[in-house]
């Protein structure tokens, strides 16, 4: 009898893993370093080891596992189980994740983009519960997104729909790893906001943060900018508002195009909360179509670090029902 599902959220820094019972309550949870620099084989072997260790510690046999879902960063073919390209994973091109898992596990395994599984988590268990039209964005190293339209997840022709982070916002902007420039995610992300901040420091601006990091400007983080914002540091306030305004312009386009009921903001940078979102909402109210923006809420994600794990497990469970 199948009593459990497994969710894996593969990140550039950590592999977050959990076993859930059929009510999606956590039975066992852990987080381990990814070791992405060691190559694809190392990462896949580590995932296999982690799953086997969790099962052993809980005394669970593979026959009791209904399925396992995995959130994988980057472009992929979910049906084939193929990870095509992941920009933050060296050597990670055309990696057949599903075949690698089949060598060790007898239960079905399913993969999807890491942001979409986060979206599944928030849609079914978090801030998106009850909505049929929603957009989730994650603000971390970059800006990712997942879309639900009329109760269906949007994948597109090549399963790459929803790349909101690659909307071009500036004709001659910051270079992006996608090959273009001026992409939204180069400005609205933890990395993007820190770059905006350091560029202003290089122009001669001052901030309390320079007292915290000394001469090592590479130590500046998005969290520091939030903390300096709370101390009414002028540069931190300016950068937070500038970042929020750019995101607001981007989301105005998204709201005009997709007409969602709710936009959920997740990822590490979402911890900024209303420091960021107040400006976002203001920009949306000014620049999105009034009819569309009047019915769309912009809210913070509620599941935090568990969203990817529970979303991956829910995604796999849904696939078993199709």
PDB file of N, CA, C and O in Angstrom, residues 137-168:
ATOM      1  N   UNK A 137       5.761  34.450  -8.493  1.00  0.00           N
ATOM      2  CA  UNK A 137       7.127  34.783  -8.875  1.00  0.00           C
ATOM      3  C   UNK A 137       8.033  34.492  -7.689  1.00  0.00           C
ATOM      4  O   UNK A 137       7.627  34.627  -6.531  1.00  0.00           O
ATOM      5  N   UNK A 138       9.236  34.041  -7.969  1.00  0.00           N
ATOM      6  CA  UNK A 138      10.231  33.828  -6.917  1.00  0.00           C
ATOM      7  C   UNK A 138      11.397  34.775  -7.166  1.00  0.00           C
ATOM      8  O   UNK A 138      11.916  34.866  -8.283  1.00  0.00           O
ATOM      9  N   UNK A 139      11.788  35.468  -6.124  1.00  0.00           N
ATOM     10  CA  UNK A 139      12.888  36.426  -6.193  1.00  0.00           C
ATOM     11  C   UNK A 139      14.065  35.862  -5.417  1.00  0.00           C
ATOM     12  O   UNK A 139      14.040  35.815  -4.188  1.00  0.00           O
ATOM     13  N   UNK A 140      15.068  35.413  -6.134  1.00  0.00           N
ATOM     14  CA  UNK A 140      16.260  34.870  -5.520  1.00  0.00           C
ATOM     15  C   UNK A 140      17.461  35.311  -6.313  1.00  0.00           C
ATOM     16  O   UNK A 140      17.667  36.496  -6.550  1.00  0.00           O
ATOM     17  N   UNK A 141      18.244  34.340  -6.781  1.00  0.00           N
ATOM     18  CA  UNK A 141      19.363  34.661  -7.666  1.00  0.00           C
ATOM     19  C   UNK A 141      18.849  35.347  -8.925  1.00  0.00           C
ATOM     20  O   UNK A 141      19.477  36.249  -9.467  1.00  0.00           O
ATOM     21  N   UNK A 142      17.696  34.905  -9.391  1.00  0.00           N
ATOM     22  CA  UNK A 142      17.017  35.511 -10.529  1.00  0.00           C
ATOM     23  C   UNK A 142      15.548  35.674 -10.203  1.00  0.00           C
ATOM     24  O   UNK A 142      15.155  35.690  -9.043  1.00  0.00           O
ATOM     25  N   UNK A 143      14.741  35.794 -11.245  1.00  0.00           N
ATOM     26  CA  UNK A 143      13.293  35.910 -11.071  1.00  0.00           C
ATOM     27  C   UNK A 143      12.632  34.818 -11.885  1.00  0.00           C
ATOM     28  O   UNK A 143      12.714  34.807 -13.115  1.00  0.00           O
ATOM     29  N   UNK A 144      11.987  33.885 -11.213  1.00  0.00           N
ATOM     30  CA  UNK A 144      11.264  32.814 -11.887  1.00  0.00           C
ATOM     31  C   UNK A 144       9.776  32.965 -11.670  1.00  0.00           C
ATOM     32  O   UNK A 144       9.325  33.746 -10.829  1.00  0.00           O
ATOM     33  N   UNK A 145       8.985  32.207 -12.429  1.00  0.00           N
ATOM     34  CA  UNK A 145       7.538  32.315 -12.263  1.00  0.00           C
ATOM     35  C   UNK A 145       6.821  31.049 -12.702  1.00  0.00           C
ATOM     36  O   UNK A 145       7.333  30.250 -13.468  1.00  0.00           O
ATOM     37  N   UNK A 146       5.614  30.916 -12.176  1.00  0.00           N
ATOM     38  CA  UNK A 146       4.697  29.863 -12.585  1.00  0.00           C
ATOM     39  C   UNK A 146       3.317  30.469 -12.732  1.00  0.00           C
ATOM     40  O   UNK A 146       2.966  31.425 -12.029  1.00  0.00           O
ATOM     41  N   UNK A 147       2.520  29.936 -13.657  1.00  0.00           N
ATOM     42  CA  UNK A 147       1.228  30.540 -14.004  1.00  0.00           C
ATOM     43  C   UNK A 147       0.124  29.496 -13.979  1.00  0.00           C
ATOM     44  O   UNK A 147       0.281  28.399 -14.528  1.00  0.00           O
ATOM     45  N   UNK A 148      -0.997  29.846 -13.363  1.00  0.00           N
ATOM     46  CA  UNK A 148      -2.218  29.050 -13.429  1.00  0.00           C
ATOM     47  C   UNK A 148      -3.280  29.899 -14.102  1.00  0.00           C
ATOM     48  O   UNK A 148      -3.547  31.024 -13.670  1.00  0.00           O
ATOM     49  N   UNK A 149      -3.866  29.379 -15.172  1.00  0.00           N
ATOM     50  CA  UNK A 149      -4.906  30.092 -15.910  1.00  0.00           C
ATOM     51  C   UNK A 149      -6.143  29.208 -16.004  1.00  0.00           C
ATOM     52  O   UNK A 149      -6.071  28.085 -16.508  1.00  0.00           O
ATOM     53  N   UNK A 150      -7.257  29.709 -15.475  1.00  0.00           N
ATOM     54  CA  UNK A 150      -8.507  28.941 -15.458  1.00  0.00           C
ATOM     55  C   UNK A 150      -8.304  27.549 -14.875  1.00  0.00           C
ATOM     56  O   UNK A 150      -8.840  26.557 -15.384  1.00  0.00           O
ATOM     57  N   UNK A 151      -7.530  27.481 -13.807  1.00  0.00           N
ATOM     58  CA  UNK A 151      -7.342  26.223 -13.088  1.00  0.00           C
ATOM     59  C   UNK A 151      -6.353  25.268 -13.712  1.00  0.00           C
ATOM     60  O   UNK A 151      -6.201  24.142 -13.242  1.00  0.00           O
ATOM     61  N   UNK A 152      -5.637  25.701 -14.754  1.00  0.00           N
ATOM     62  CA  UNK A 152      -4.664  24.839 -15.421  1.00  0.00           C
ATOM     63  C   UNK A 152      -3.283  25.504 -15.404  1.00  0.00           C
ATOM     64  O   UNK A 152      -3.168  26.711 -15.666  1.00  0.00           O
ATOM     65  N   UNK A 153      -2.257  24.708 -15.119  1.00  0.00           N
ATOM     66  CA  UNK A 153      -0.891  25.220 -15.138  1.00  0.00           C
ATOM     67  C   UNK A 153      -0.460  25.416 -16.586  1.00  0.00           C
ATOM     68  O   UNK A 153      -0.654  24.536 -17.429  1.00  0.00           O
ATOM     69  N   UNK A 154       0.107  26.578 -16.882  1.00  0.00           N
ATOM     70  CA  UNK A 154       0.529  26.906 -18.233  1.00  0.00           C
ATOM     71  C   UNK A 154       1.964  26.435 -18.461  1.00  0.00           C
ATOM     72  O   UNK A 154       2.869  26.804 -17.708  1.00  0.00           O
ATOM     73  N   UNK A 155       2.157  25.617 -19.500  1.00  0.00           N
ATOM     74  CA  UNK A 155       3.482  25.099 -19.822  1.00  0.00           C
ATOM     75  C   UNK A 155       4.032  25.673 -21.129  1.00  0.00           C
ATOM     76  O   UNK A 155       5.224  25.908 -21.247  1.00  0.00           O
ATOM     77  N   UNK A 156       3.194  25.863 -22.122  1.00  0.00           N
ATOM     78  CA  UNK A 156       3.669  26.337 -23.414  1.00  0.00           C
ATOM     79  C   UNK A 156       4.217  25.220 -24.270  1.00  0.00           C
ATOM     80  O   UNK A 156       4.278  24.055 -23.869  1.00  0.00           O
ATOM     81  N   UNK A 157       4.645  25.559 -25.478  1.00  0.00           N
ATOM     82  CA  UNK A 157       5.081  24.580 -26.471  1.00  0.00           C
ATOM     83  C   UNK A 157       6.296  23.787 -26.017  1.00  0.00           C
ATOM     84  O   UNK A 157       6.389  22.586 -26.246  1.00  0.00           O
ATOM     85  N   UNK A 158       7.244  24.448 -25.365  1.00  0.00           N
ATOM     86  CA  UNK A 158       8.478  23.781 -24.939  1.00  0.00           C
ATOM     87  C   UNK A 158       8.595  23.723 -23.411  1.00  0.00           C
ATOM     88  O   UNK A 158       9.695  23.635 -22.878  1.00  0.00           O
ATOM     89  N   UNK A 159       7.461  23.791 -22.725  1.00  0.00           N
ATOM     90  CA  UNK A 159       7.437  23.759 -21.251  1.00  0.00           C
ATOM     91  C   UNK A 159       8.240  24.896 -20.634  1.00  0.00           C
ATOM     92  O   UNK A 159       8.757  24.771 -19.532  1.00  0.00           O
ATOM     93  N   UNK A 160       8.345  26.003 -21.361  1.00  0.00           N
ATOM     94  CA  UNK A 160       9.123  27.141 -20.859  1.00  0.00           C
ATOM     95  C   UNK A 160       8.280  28.408 -20.754  1.00  0.00           C
ATOM     96  O   UNK A 160       8.817  29.514 -20.716  1.00  0.00           O
ATOM     97  N   UNK A 161       6.961  28.249 -20.681  1.00  0.00           N
ATOM     98  CA  UNK A 161       6.086  29.411 -20.520  1.00  0.00           C
ATOM     99  C   UNK A 161       6.323  30.053 -19.153  1.00  0.00           C
ATOM    100  O   UNK A 161       6.687  29.389 -18.188  1.00  0.00           O
ATOM    101  N   UNK A 162       6.092  31.351 -19.088  1.00  0.00           N
ATOM    102  CA  UNK A 162       6.165  32.043 -17.810  1.00  0.00           C
ATOM    103  C   UNK A 162       7.522  32.595 -17.455  1.00  0.00           C
ATOM    104  O   UNK A 162       7.779  32.877 -16.290  1.00  0.00           O
ATOM    105  N   UNK A 163       8.401  32.782 -18.421  1.00  0.00           N
ATOM    106  CA  UNK A 163       9.725  33.341 -18.117  1.00  0.00           C
ATOM    107  C   UNK A 163       9.620  34.856 -17.960  1.00  0.00           C
ATOM    108  O   UNK A 163      10.211  35.634 -18.719  1.00  0.00           O
ATOM    109  N   UNK A 164       8.876  35.250 -16.944  1.00  0.00           N
ATOM    110  CA  UNK A 164       8.657  36.671 -16.687  1.00  0.00           C
ATOM    111  C   UNK A 164       9.966  37.395 -16.394  1.00  0.00           C
ATOM    112  O   UNK A 164      10.147  38.560 -16.746  1.00  0.00           O
ATOM    113  N   UNK A 165      10.895  36.689 -15.768  1.00  0.00           N
ATOM    114  CA  UNK A 165      12.181  37.291 -15.447  1.00  0.00           C
ATOM    115  C   UNK A 165      12.984  37.703 -16.657  1.00  0.00           C
ATOM    116  O   UNK A 165      13.950  38.467 -16.538  1.00  0.00           O
ATOM    117  N   UNK A 166      12.586  37.220 -17.840  1.00  0.00           N
ATOM    118  CA  UNK A 166      13.309  37.566 -19.063  1.00  0.00           C
ATOM    119  C   UNK A 166      12.527  38.532 -19.939  1.00  0.00           C
ATOM    120  O   UNK A 166      12.855  38.700 -21.117  1.00  0.00           O
ATOM    121  N   UNK A 167      11.509  39.169 -19.374  1.00  0.00           N
ATOM    122  CA  UNK A 167      10.883  40.287 -20.082  1.00  0.00           C
ATOM    123  C   UNK A 167      11.904  41.407 -20.197  1.00  0.00           C
ATOM    124  O   UNK A 167      12.573  41.750 -19.218  1.00  0.00           O
ATOM    125  N   UNK A 168      12.017  41.969 -21.390  1.00  0.00           N
ATOM    126  CA  UNK A 168      12.995  43.042 -21.592  1.00  0.00           C
ATOM    127  C   UNK A 168      12.432  44.352 -21.066  1.00  0.00           C
ATOM    128  O   UNK A 168      11.392  44.827 -21.519  1.00  0.00           O
TER     129      UNK A 168
END
